[in-house]
Structure formats: structure tokens, C-alpha cells
Amino acid sequence: MNDELLALVQLQETDQNINRLRQEIGTLPKKLAALEEKLAGQKAGVDEASKAIKEEETKRRRLESDLKDIQQKIVKFREQSSSVKTNEQYHALQHEISYAEAEIRRIEDRELEGMERSEQLENRLRTAQQELSDNSKVVEIEKESVRRASEEQQKRLTALNEDRTRLRAQVSESILTRYDRIAGSRGTALARVEGQRCLGCQMALRPQLWNQVRSGDLLPCESCGRLLYFDNETPPDPEDLPATHRNRAPAEA
Ligand SMILES: [Zn+2]
């Protein structure tokens, strides 16, 4: 391989590494969003339990106030019953008193039920708060590791882009134009030939083309259009063919 071809092969490897890295970088915002979403769900759980507890408190205050009203009514009925003039009036007041007392028992039952609900809600709140607190720590650690990974990836990307610039400077403008055009439509612009086959599309080369490529001419594959090159430093070994194909020149999807 001449120096220009070597630079071109390295350029393709670099471009593939850049693409892979860009894809990895692209998944980071989603990872962060998923972490935030998990946390938001648990915050909502805490808020919901707190709100339900406040509602129970409001209900209980209302019941307390109703209870006082009825107790005052009973006091008033008792005062009135000491000054009634007829039996009928007396019985009417007694009836009011027992009705009010029944009402008090009903309210007290509701208060008890409310206290049980509050207790359950308090437990729920404590559990939700604990989960949130535990998960907040985990999320902070995960976010930090995502941030560090992101920094690392940006550094690698900068280095790869520097390699790319350096390698492109070693290749002629006309070859770069063809390289960019084919890479744009095929994903990869270069395909290695081995055993008289294009490893980009697996098609067999005509003997004349095979000979030209072996002598170092950069010619397009008649089937896939990729620029073919022969690597005389890699000894041909049919057993290696699928692995080499996978690593260096992926077939079309
Ligand atoms: Zn091909």
C-alpha cells in the first residue's frame, strides 16, 4: 500500500470510530432524562402523600369543630329542659339530645377512621421519602458517571477529529471527493479485496480488475461502487474472511 492509500484506509477507520462515538454520545441525554424521570416519579409520590395527610388534617379539624357545635347544642338543650312547661316540650328536647349524642358518636367514629388513615399515610410518606432520598443519591452518582463518560467521549472525539484532519491532508482532493461521495451513500467508501472478492459486498472481481487492484490502482467495485484496495500485508486466509469482513468493511445493511 502506498502512503496515500494507507492514510485513506486509516481515514475510514477513523470516520467509523467517529460515527460510533457520536451515536454513543447521542444516547447520553436520554440516559439523563430517564434518571430525572425516575426521580420525578418518586417526588410526585412524596407530594401526593403529603397532600393526602393535609387533607386528612383539614377533615379532622372540621369534625372537631362540628363536635364542639353539637356539644354546645346539647348544653343548650339541657338548659332549656330545666325550664320547659310541658311534658311534650321536655320529650322533644330529650329527643334532640339523644339525636345530638348519636351524631357525636358518629363523628367520633369518623375521627377514628381518619386517624387510622392518617397513620397509614404517614407510613406511606416516610417510605416514599426514604426511597426518594436513597434514589437521589444513586441518581447523583449515576449522573456524575454519565457526566464523566461524556467528558471522556468528547476528548476522544476531539482526538479522532484531529486524526481525521491529519489523515485527510495526506490524501488528494480528487480522491477525497470520491471517498466522501461514496461514504455518504454507502456508509463506507473503501472495501478491501481478498481472495478476488470485494469484502464490502462479497461479489467476485473480474480477473483484470483483481490484478489492477492488486497492483495498487484505486478502482471502484463494479457491484457496490466502493473503492477497492488490496492489503498486501495481510496474508490471505479464507478462514479469516468473515471476521475480517466484519471488522474492517461491513457489508451493506
Ligand atoms: Zn463491492
PDB file of C-alpha atoms and ligand atoms in Angstrom:
ATOM      1  CA  MET A   1       0.000   0.000   0.000  1.00  0.00           C
ATOM      2  CA  ASN A   2       1.289   3.457  -0.785  1.00  0.00           C
ATOM      3  CA  ASP A   3       1.186   6.189   1.857  1.00  0.00           C
ATOM      4  CA  GLU A   4      -1.865   7.878   0.409  1.00  0.00           C
ATOM      5  CA  LEU A   5      -3.859   4.649   0.360  1.00  0.00           C
ATOM      6  CA  LEU A   6      -2.720   3.839   3.877  1.00  0.00           C
ATOM      7  CA  ALA A   7      -3.934   7.271   5.023  1.00  0.00           C
ATOM      8  CA  LEU A   8      -7.254   6.668   3.265  1.00  0.00           C
ATOM      9  CA  VAL A   9      -7.739   3.292   4.969  1.00  0.00           C
ATOM     10  CA  GLN A  10      -6.932   4.891   8.330  1.00  0.00           C
ATOM     11  CA  LEU A  11      -9.311   7.733   7.500  1.00  0.00           C
ATOM     12  CA  GLN A  12     -12.133   5.257   7.010  1.00  0.00           C
ATOM     13  CA  GLU A  13     -11.359   3.575  10.335  1.00  0.00           C
ATOM     14  CA  THR A  14     -11.270   6.993  11.998  1.00  0.00           C
ATOM     15  CA  ASP A  15     -14.564   8.036  10.393  1.00  0.00           C
ATOM     16  CA  GLN A  16     -16.199   4.802  11.563  1.00  0.00           C
ATOM     17  CA  ASN A  17     -14.898   5.393  15.090  1.00  0.00           C
ATOM     18  CA  ILE A  18     -16.236   8.963  14.975  1.00  0.00           C
ATOM     19  CA  ASN A  19     -19.665   7.712  13.873  1.00  0.00           C
ATOM     20  CA  ARG A  20     -19.788   5.098  16.619  1.00  0.00           C
ATOM     21  CA  LEU A  21     -18.724   7.661  19.199  1.00  0.00           C
ATOM     22  CA  ARG A  22     -21.321  10.198  18.004  1.00  0.00           C
ATOM     23  CA  GLN A  23     -24.003   7.523  18.408  1.00  0.00           C
ATOM     24  CA  GLU A  24     -22.807   6.781  21.943  1.00  0.00           C
ATOM     25  CA  ILE A  25     -22.780  10.497  22.780  1.00  0.00           C
ATOM     26  CA  GLY A  26     -26.303  10.766  21.380  1.00  0.00           C
ATOM     27  CA  THR A  27     -27.618   8.273  23.951  1.00  0.00           C
ATOM     28  CA  LEU A  28     -26.375  10.280  26.962  1.00  0.00           C
ATOM     29  CA  PRO A  29     -29.203  12.874  27.091  1.00  0.00           C
ATOM     30  CA  LYS A  30     -31.710  10.009  27.055  1.00  0.00           C
ATOM     31  CA  LYS A  31     -29.908   8.316  29.947  1.00  0.00           C
ATOM     32  CA  LEU A  32     -30.001  11.540  31.955  1.00  0.00           C
ATOM     33  CA  ALA A  33     -33.669  12.108  31.123  1.00  0.00           C
ATOM     34  CA  ALA A  34     -34.544   8.571  32.271  1.00  0.00           C
ATOM     35  CA  LEU A  35     -32.759   9.194  35.593  1.00  0.00           C
ATOM     36  CA  GLU A  36     -34.590  12.513  36.077  1.00  0.00           C
ATOM     37  CA  GLU A  37     -37.902  10.891  35.215  1.00  0.00           C
ATOM     38  CA  LYS A  38     -37.439   8.169  37.817  1.00  0.00           C
ATOM     39  CA  LEU A  39     -36.688  10.818  40.427  1.00  0.00           C
ATOM     40  CA  ALA A  40     -39.653  12.975  39.390  1.00  0.00           C
ATOM     41  CA  GLY A  41     -41.957   9.963  39.820  1.00  0.00           C
ATOM     42  CA  GLN A  42     -40.753   9.456  43.380  1.00  0.00           C
ATOM     43  CA  LYS A  43     -41.038  13.180  44.174  1.00  0.00           C
ATOM     44  CA  ALA A  44     -44.635  13.020  42.960  1.00  0.00           C
ATOM     45  CA  GLY A  45     -45.212  10.088  45.354  1.00  0.00           C
ATOM     46  CA  VAL A  46     -43.945  12.158  48.288  1.00  0.00           C
ATOM     47  CA  ASP A  47     -46.033  15.193  47.288  1.00  0.00           C
ATOM     48  CA  GLU A  48     -49.135  13.047  46.904  1.00  0.00           C
ATOM     49  CA  ALA A  49     -48.762  11.512  50.367  1.00  0.00           C
ATOM     50  CA  SER A  50     -48.101  14.958  51.940  1.00  0.00           C
ATOM     51  CA  LYS A  51     -51.174  16.376  50.255  1.00  0.00           C
ATOM     52  CA  ALA A  52     -53.359  13.482  51.430  1.00  0.00           C
ATOM     53  CA  ILE A  53     -52.100  13.986  55.007  1.00  0.00           C
ATOM     54  CA  LYS A  54     -53.030  17.696  54.897  1.00  0.00           C
ATOM     55  CA  GLU A  55     -56.478  16.801  53.564  1.00  0.00           C
ATOM     56  CA  GLU A  56     -56.977  14.404  56.462  1.00  0.00           C
ATOM     57  CA  GLU A  57     -55.952  17.174  58.912  1.00  0.00           C
ATOM     58  CA  THR A  58     -58.490  19.544  57.376  1.00  0.00           C
ATOM     59  CA  LYS A  59     -61.198  16.889  57.647  1.00  0.00           C
ATOM     60  CA  ARG A  60     -60.274  16.267  61.286  1.00  0.00           C
ATOM     61  CA  ARG A  61     -60.434  19.983  62.164  1.00  0.00           C
ATOM     62  CA  ARG A  62     -63.847  20.203  60.526  1.00  0.00           C
ATOM     63  CA  LEU A  63     -65.047  17.194  62.540  1.00  0.00           C
ATOM     64  CA  GLU A  64     -63.649  18.756  65.748  1.00  0.00           C
ATOM     65  CA  SER A  65     -65.499  21.955  65.040  1.00  0.00           C
ATOM     66  CA  ASP A  66     -68.749  20.062  64.280  1.00  0.00           C
ATOM     67  CA  LEU A  67     -68.266  18.164  67.517  1.00  0.00           C
ATOM     68  CA  LYS A  68     -67.966  21.393  69.549  1.00  0.00           C
ATOM     69  CA  ASP A  69     -71.092  22.818  67.901  1.00  0.00           C
ATOM     70  CA  ILE A  70     -73.116  19.734  68.808  1.00  0.00           C
ATOM     71  CA  GLN A  71     -71.763  19.645  72.363  1.00  0.00           C
ATOM     72  CA  GLN A  72     -72.814  23.290  72.777  1.00  0.00           C
ATOM     73  CA  LYS A  73     -76.242  22.407  71.390  1.00  0.00           C
ATOM     74  CA  ILE A  74     -76.578  19.643  73.972  1.00  0.00           C
ATOM     75  CA  VAL A  75     -75.650  22.078  76.759  1.00  0.00           C
ATOM     76  CA  LYS A  76     -78.293  24.461  75.449  1.00  0.00           C
ATOM     77  CA  PHE A  77     -80.938  21.686  75.210  1.00  0.00           C
ATOM     78  CA  ARG A  78     -80.194  20.676  78.822  1.00  0.00           C
ATOM     79  CA  GLU A  79     -80.586  24.271  79.999  1.00  0.00           C
ATOM     80  CA  GLN A  80     -83.856  24.521  78.085  1.00  0.00           C
ATOM     81  CA  SER A  81     -85.186  21.270  79.504  1.00  0.00           C
ATOM     82  CA  SER A  82     -84.909  22.660  83.043  1.00  0.00           C
ATOM     83  CA  SER A  83     -87.299  25.444  82.151  1.00  0.00           C
ATOM     84  CA  VAL A  84     -89.861  23.694  79.922  1.00  0.00           C
ATOM     85  CA  LYS A  85     -93.503  23.850  80.854  1.00  0.00           C
ATOM     86  CA  THR A  86     -94.986  20.777  79.157  1.00  0.00           C
ATOM     87  CA  ASN A  87     -94.118  17.103  79.004  1.00  0.00           C
ATOM     88  CA  GLU A  88     -94.275  17.333  75.243  1.00  0.00           C
ATOM     89  CA  GLN A  89     -91.633  20.064  75.138  1.00  0.00           C
ATOM     90  CA  TYR A  90     -89.475  18.066  77.559  1.00  0.00           C
ATOM     91  CA  HIS A  91     -89.649  14.912  75.406  1.00  0.00           C
ATOM     92  CA  ALA A  92     -88.946  16.906  72.269  1.00  0.00           C
ATOM     93  CA  LEU A  93     -85.755  18.249  73.871  1.00  0.00           C
ATOM     94  CA  GLN A  94     -84.754  14.775  75.124  1.00  0.00           C
ATOM     95  CA  HIS A  95     -85.200  13.533  71.582  1.00  0.00           C
ATOM     96  CA  GLU A  96     -82.984  16.355  70.279  1.00  0.00           C
ATOM     97  CA  ILE A  97     -80.355  15.490  72.904  1.00  0.00           C
ATOM     98  CA  SER A  98     -80.254  11.787  72.033  1.00  0.00           C
ATOM     99  CA  TYR A  99     -80.149  12.659  68.345  1.00  0.00           C
ATOM    100  CA  ALA A 100     -77.194  15.005  69.001  1.00  0.00           C
ATOM    101  CA  GLU A 101     -75.446  12.356  71.108  1.00  0.00           C
ATOM    102  CA  ALA A 102     -75.821   9.855  68.294  1.00  0.00           C
ATOM    103  CA  GLU A 103     -74.339  12.447  65.981  1.00  0.00           C
ATOM    104  CA  ILE A 104     -71.369  12.837  68.348  1.00  0.00           C
ATOM    105  CA  ARG A 105     -70.717   9.087  68.282  1.00  0.00           C
ATOM    106  CA  ARG A 106     -70.902   9.125  64.515  1.00  0.00           C
ATOM    107  CA  ILE A 107     -68.371  11.993  64.332  1.00  0.00           C
ATOM    108  CA  GLU A 108     -66.062  10.252  66.822  1.00  0.00           C
ATOM    109  CA  ASP A 109     -66.144   7.100  64.661  1.00  0.00           C
ATOM    110  CA  ARG A 110     -65.215   9.164  61.648  1.00  0.00           C
ATOM    111  CA  GLU A 111     -62.383  10.768  63.608  1.00  0.00           C
ATOM    112  CA  LEU A 112     -61.036   7.335  64.485  1.00  0.00           C
ATOM    113  CA  GLU A 113     -61.206   6.212  60.880  1.00  0.00           C
ATOM    114  CA  GLY A 114     -59.451   9.423  59.890  1.00  0.00           C
ATOM    115  CA  MET A 115     -56.673   8.795  62.410  1.00  0.00           C
ATOM    116  CA  GLU A 116     -56.127   5.298  61.022  1.00  0.00           C
ATOM    117  CA  ARG A 117     -55.946   6.702  57.501  1.00  0.00           C
ATOM    118  CA  SER A 118     -53.508   9.402  58.653  1.00  0.00           C
ATOM    119  CA  GLU A 119     -51.294   6.787  60.256  1.00  0.00           C
ATOM    120  CA  GLN A 120     -51.184   4.783  57.017  1.00  0.00           C
ATOM    121  CA  LEU A 121     -50.476   7.956  55.077  1.00  0.00           C
ATOM    122  CA  GLU A 122     -47.656   8.895  57.447  1.00  0.00           C
ATOM    123  CA  ASN A 123     -46.117   5.468  56.871  1.00  0.00           C
ATOM    124  CA  ARG A 124     -46.534   5.854  53.144  1.00  0.00           C
ATOM    125  CA  LEU A 125     -44.912   9.290  53.278  1.00  0.00           C
ATOM    126  CA  ARG A 126     -41.966   8.027  55.308  1.00  0.00           C
ATOM    127  CA  THR A 127     -41.404   5.144  52.852  1.00  0.00           C
ATOM    128  CA  ALA A 128     -41.685   7.482  49.859  1.00  0.00           C
ATOM    129  CA  GLN A 129     -39.283   9.977  51.446  1.00  0.00           C
ATOM    130  CA  GLN A 130     -36.794   7.242  52.207  1.00  0.00           C
ATOM    131  CA  GLU A 131     -36.986   5.890  48.662  1.00  0.00           C
ATOM    132  CA  LEU A 132     -36.587   9.369  47.246  1.00  0.00           C
ATOM    133  CA  SER A 133     -33.621  10.116  49.445  1.00  0.00           C
ATOM    134  CA  ASP A 134     -31.918   6.789  48.604  1.00  0.00           C
ATOM    135  CA  ASN A 135     -32.615   7.180  44.916  1.00  0.00           C
ATOM    136  CA  SER A 136     -31.483  10.809  44.860  1.00  0.00           C
ATOM    137  CA  LYS A 137     -28.065   9.647  45.993  1.00  0.00           C
ATOM    138  CA  VAL A 138     -27.980   6.871  43.385  1.00  0.00           C
ATOM    139  CA  VAL A 139     -29.096   9.283  40.664  1.00  0.00           C
ATOM    140  CA  GLU A 140     -26.450  11.818  41.665  1.00  0.00           C
ATOM    141  CA  ILE A 141     -23.764   9.142  41.402  1.00  0.00           C
ATOM    142  CA  GLU A 142     -25.135   7.936  38.057  1.00  0.00           C
ATOM    143  CA  LYS A 143     -25.370  11.474  36.720  1.00  0.00           C
ATOM    144  CA  GLU A 144     -21.797  12.117  37.763  1.00  0.00           C
ATOM    145  CA  SER A 145     -20.650   8.971  35.968  1.00  0.00           C
ATOM    146  CA  VAL A 146     -22.621   9.955  32.844  1.00  0.00           C
ATOM    147  CA  ARG A 147     -21.017  13.414  33.025  1.00  0.00           C
ATOM    148  CA  ARG A 148     -17.530  11.895  33.310  1.00  0.00           C
ATOM    149  CA  ALA A 149     -18.247   9.469  30.451  1.00  0.00           C
ATOM    150  CA  SER A 150     -19.445  12.403  28.383  1.00  0.00           C
ATOM    151  CA  GLU A 151     -16.245  14.350  29.069  1.00  0.00           C
ATOM    152  CA  GLU A 152     -14.178  11.305  28.160  1.00  0.00           C
ATOM    153  CA  GLN A 153     -16.123  10.830  24.935  1.00  0.00           C
ATOM    154  CA  GLN A 154     -15.740  14.484  23.986  1.00  0.00           C
ATOM    155  CA  LYS A 155     -11.993  14.181  24.480  1.00  0.00           C
ATOM    156  CA  ARG A 156     -11.889  11.060  22.311  1.00  0.00           C
ATOM    157  CA  LEU A 157     -13.979  12.812  19.683  1.00  0.00           C
ATOM    158  CA  THR A 158     -11.618  15.792  19.625  1.00  0.00           C
ATOM    159  CA  ALA A 159      -8.631  13.444  19.220  1.00  0.00           C
ATOM    160  CA  LEU A 160     -10.357  11.493  16.432  1.00  0.00           C
ATOM    161  CA  ASN A 161     -11.264  14.715  14.624  1.00  0.00           C
ATOM    162  CA  GLU A 162      -7.617  15.773  14.823  1.00  0.00           C
ATOM    163  CA  ASP A 163      -6.594  12.404  13.340  1.00  0.00           C
ATOM    164  CA  ARG A 164      -9.210  12.887  10.660  1.00  0.00           C
ATOM    165  CA  THR A 165      -7.857  16.313   9.686  1.00  0.00           C
ATOM    166  CA  ARG A 166      -4.295  14.998   9.662  1.00  0.00           C
ATOM    167  CA  LEU A 167      -5.222  11.973   7.511  1.00  0.00           C
ATOM    168  CA  ARG A 168      -7.307  13.984   5.054  1.00  0.00           C
ATOM    169  CA  ALA A 169      -4.328  16.269   4.498  1.00  0.00           C
ATOM    170  CA  GLN A 170      -2.424  13.216   3.241  1.00  0.00           C
ATOM    171  CA  VAL A 171      -4.990  12.338   0.577  1.00  0.00           C
ATOM    172  CA  SER A 172      -5.513  14.170  -2.704  1.00  0.00           C
ATOM    173  CA  GLU A 173      -8.568  16.368  -3.167  1.00  0.00           C
ATOM    174  CA  SER A 174      -9.956  14.273  -6.033  1.00  0.00           C
ATOM    175  CA  ILE A 175      -9.794  11.018  -4.050  1.00  0.00           C
ATOM    176  CA  LEU A 176     -11.331  12.718  -1.000  1.00  0.00           C
ATOM    177  CA  THR A 177     -14.242  13.930  -3.136  1.00  0.00           C
ATOM    178  CA  ARG A 178     -14.907  10.354  -4.336  1.00  0.00           C
ATOM    179  CA  TYR A 179     -14.393   8.998  -0.815  1.00  0.00           C
ATOM    180  CA  ASP A 180     -16.894  11.463   0.687  1.00  0.00           C
ATOM    181  CA  ARG A 181     -19.483  10.856  -2.023  1.00  0.00           C
ATOM    182  CA  ILE A 182     -19.369   7.035  -1.691  1.00  0.00           C
ATOM    183  CA  ALA A 183     -19.234   7.162   2.110  1.00  0.00           C
ATOM    184  CA  GLY A 184     -22.279   9.462   2.035  1.00  0.00           C
ATOM    185  CA  SER A 185     -24.351   6.956   0.074  1.00  0.00           C
ATOM    186  CA  ARG A 186     -22.877   3.613   1.213  1.00  0.00           C
ATOM    187  CA  GLY A 187     -21.759   4.271   4.770  1.00  0.00           C
ATOM    188  CA  THR A 188     -18.224   3.149   3.905  1.00  0.00           C
ATOM    189  CA  ALA A 189     -16.247   4.242   0.863  1.00  0.00           C
ATOM    190  CA  LEU A 190     -13.458   1.685   0.862  1.00  0.00           C
ATOM    191  CA  ALA A 191     -13.623  -2.075   0.623  1.00  0.00           C
ATOM    192  CA  ARG A 192     -10.731  -4.425   0.975  1.00  0.00           C
ATOM    193  CA  VAL A 193     -10.381  -7.188  -1.585  1.00  0.00           C
ATOM    194  CA  GLU A 194      -9.371 -10.642  -0.566  1.00  0.00           C
ATOM    195  CA  GLY A 195      -9.495 -13.916  -2.466  1.00  0.00           C
ATOM    196  CA  GLN A 196     -10.617 -11.945  -5.502  1.00  0.00           C
ATOM    197  CA  ARG A 197     -13.724 -10.721  -3.679  1.00  0.00           C
ATOM    198  CA  CYS A 198     -14.907  -7.297  -2.598  1.00  0.00           C
ATOM    199  CA  LEU A 199     -15.359  -7.554   1.183  1.00  0.00           C
ATOM    200  CA  GLY A 200     -17.868  -4.684   1.024  1.00  0.00           C
ATOM    201  CA  CYS A 201     -20.466  -6.608  -0.975  1.00  0.00           C
ATOM    202  CA  GLN A 202     -18.914 -10.107  -1.299  1.00  0.00           C
ATOM    203  CA  MET A 203     -19.057 -10.004  -5.073  1.00  0.00           C
ATOM    204  CA  ALA A 204     -16.241 -11.682  -7.049  1.00  0.00           C
ATOM    205  CA  LEU A 205     -13.950  -9.391  -9.030  1.00  0.00           C
ATOM    206  CA  ARG A 206     -13.192  -9.957 -12.681  1.00  0.00           C
ATOM    207  CA  PRO A 207      -9.566 -11.129 -13.071  1.00  0.00           C
ATOM    208  CA  GLN A 208      -8.469  -7.913 -14.778  1.00  0.00           C
ATOM    209  CA  LEU A 209      -9.885  -5.700 -12.007  1.00  0.00           C
ATOM    210  CA  TRP A 210      -8.418  -8.024  -9.380  1.00  0.00           C
ATOM    211  CA  ASN A 211      -4.996  -7.633 -10.952  1.00  0.00           C
ATOM    212  CA  GLN A 212      -5.313  -3.844 -11.202  1.00  0.00           C
ATOM    213  CA  VAL A 213      -6.393  -3.555  -7.580  1.00  0.00           C
ATOM    214  CA  ARG A 214      -3.555  -5.824  -6.505  1.00  0.00           C
ATOM    215  CA  SER A 215      -1.093  -3.619  -8.311  1.00  0.00           C
ATOM    216  CA  GLY A 216      -2.309  -0.653  -6.255  1.00  0.00           C
ATOM    217  CA  ASP A 217      -4.889   1.059  -8.507  1.00  0.00           C
ATOM    218  CA  LEU A 218      -7.804   2.592  -6.599  1.00  0.00           C
ATOM    219  CA  LEU A 219     -10.796   1.446  -8.644  1.00  0.00           C
ATOM    220  CA  PRO A 220     -14.484   1.111  -7.775  1.00  0.00           C
ATOM    221  CA  CYS A 221     -16.172  -2.236  -7.204  1.00  0.00           C
ATOM    222  CA  GLU A 222     -18.387  -2.943 -10.202  1.00  0.00           C
ATOM    223  CA  SER A 223     -21.117  -4.164  -7.880  1.00  0.00           C
ATOM    224  CA  CYS A 224     -21.223  -1.810  -4.852  1.00  0.00           C
ATOM    225  CA  GLY A 225     -19.161   1.132  -6.122  1.00  0.00           C
ATOM    226  CA  ARG A 226     -16.797   1.182  -3.145  1.00  0.00           C
ATOM    227  CA  LEU A 227     -13.146   1.931  -3.851  1.00  0.00           C
ATOM    228  CA  LEU A 228     -11.245  -1.326  -3.722  1.00  0.00           C
ATOM    229  CA  TYR A 229      -7.877  -1.798  -2.149  1.00  0.00           C
ATOM    230  CA  PHE A 230      -5.577  -4.724  -1.609  1.00  0.00           C
ATOM    231  CA  ASP A 231      -3.729  -5.029   1.648  1.00  0.00           C
ATOM    232  CA  ASN A 232      -0.547  -6.964   0.841  1.00  0.00           C
ATOM    233  CA  GLU A 233       0.460  -7.005   4.491  1.00  0.00           C
ATOM    234  CA  THR A 234      -2.494  -9.168   5.494  1.00  0.00           C
ATOM    235  CA  PRO A 235      -1.804 -12.712   4.285  1.00  0.00           C
ATOM    236  CA  PRO A 236      -4.868 -14.114   2.524  1.00  0.00           C
ATOM    237  CA  ASP A 237      -6.538 -16.707   4.672  1.00  0.00           C
ATOM    238  CA  PRO A 238     -10.018 -17.903   3.681  1.00  0.00           C
ATOM    239  CA  GLU A 239     -10.718 -18.888   7.303  1.00  0.00           C
ATOM    240  CA  ASP A 240     -10.317 -15.250   8.390  1.00  0.00           C
ATOM    241  CA  LEU A 241     -12.569 -13.919   5.721  1.00  0.00           C
ATOM    242  CA  PRO A 242     -15.840 -13.427   7.625  1.00  0.00           C
ATOM    243  CA  ALA A 243     -14.147 -11.908  10.690  1.00  0.00           C
ATOM    244  CA  THR A 244     -12.026  -9.552   8.615  1.00  0.00           C
ATOM    245  CA  HIS A 245     -15.078  -8.560   6.676  1.00  0.00           C
ATOM    246  CA  ARG A 246     -16.946  -7.798   9.886  1.00  0.00           C
ATOM    247  CA  ASN A 247     -14.134  -5.729  11.376  1.00  0.00           C
ATOM    248  CA  ARG A 248     -12.919  -3.679   8.509  1.00  0.00           C
ATOM    249  CA  ALA A 249     -15.543  -3.346   5.828  1.00  0.00           C
ATOM    250  CA  PRO A 250     -19.133  -4.067   6.867  1.00  0.00           C
ATOM    251  CA  ALA A 251     -21.449  -5.257   4.126  1.00  0.00           C
ATOM    252  CA  GLU A 252     -24.452  -3.172   3.227  1.00  0.00           C
ATOM    253  CA  ALA A 253     -27.334  -3.347   5.669  1.00  0.00           C
TER     254      ALA A 253
HETATM  255 ZN    ZN B   1     -18.314  -4.329  -3.702  1.00  0.00          ZN
END
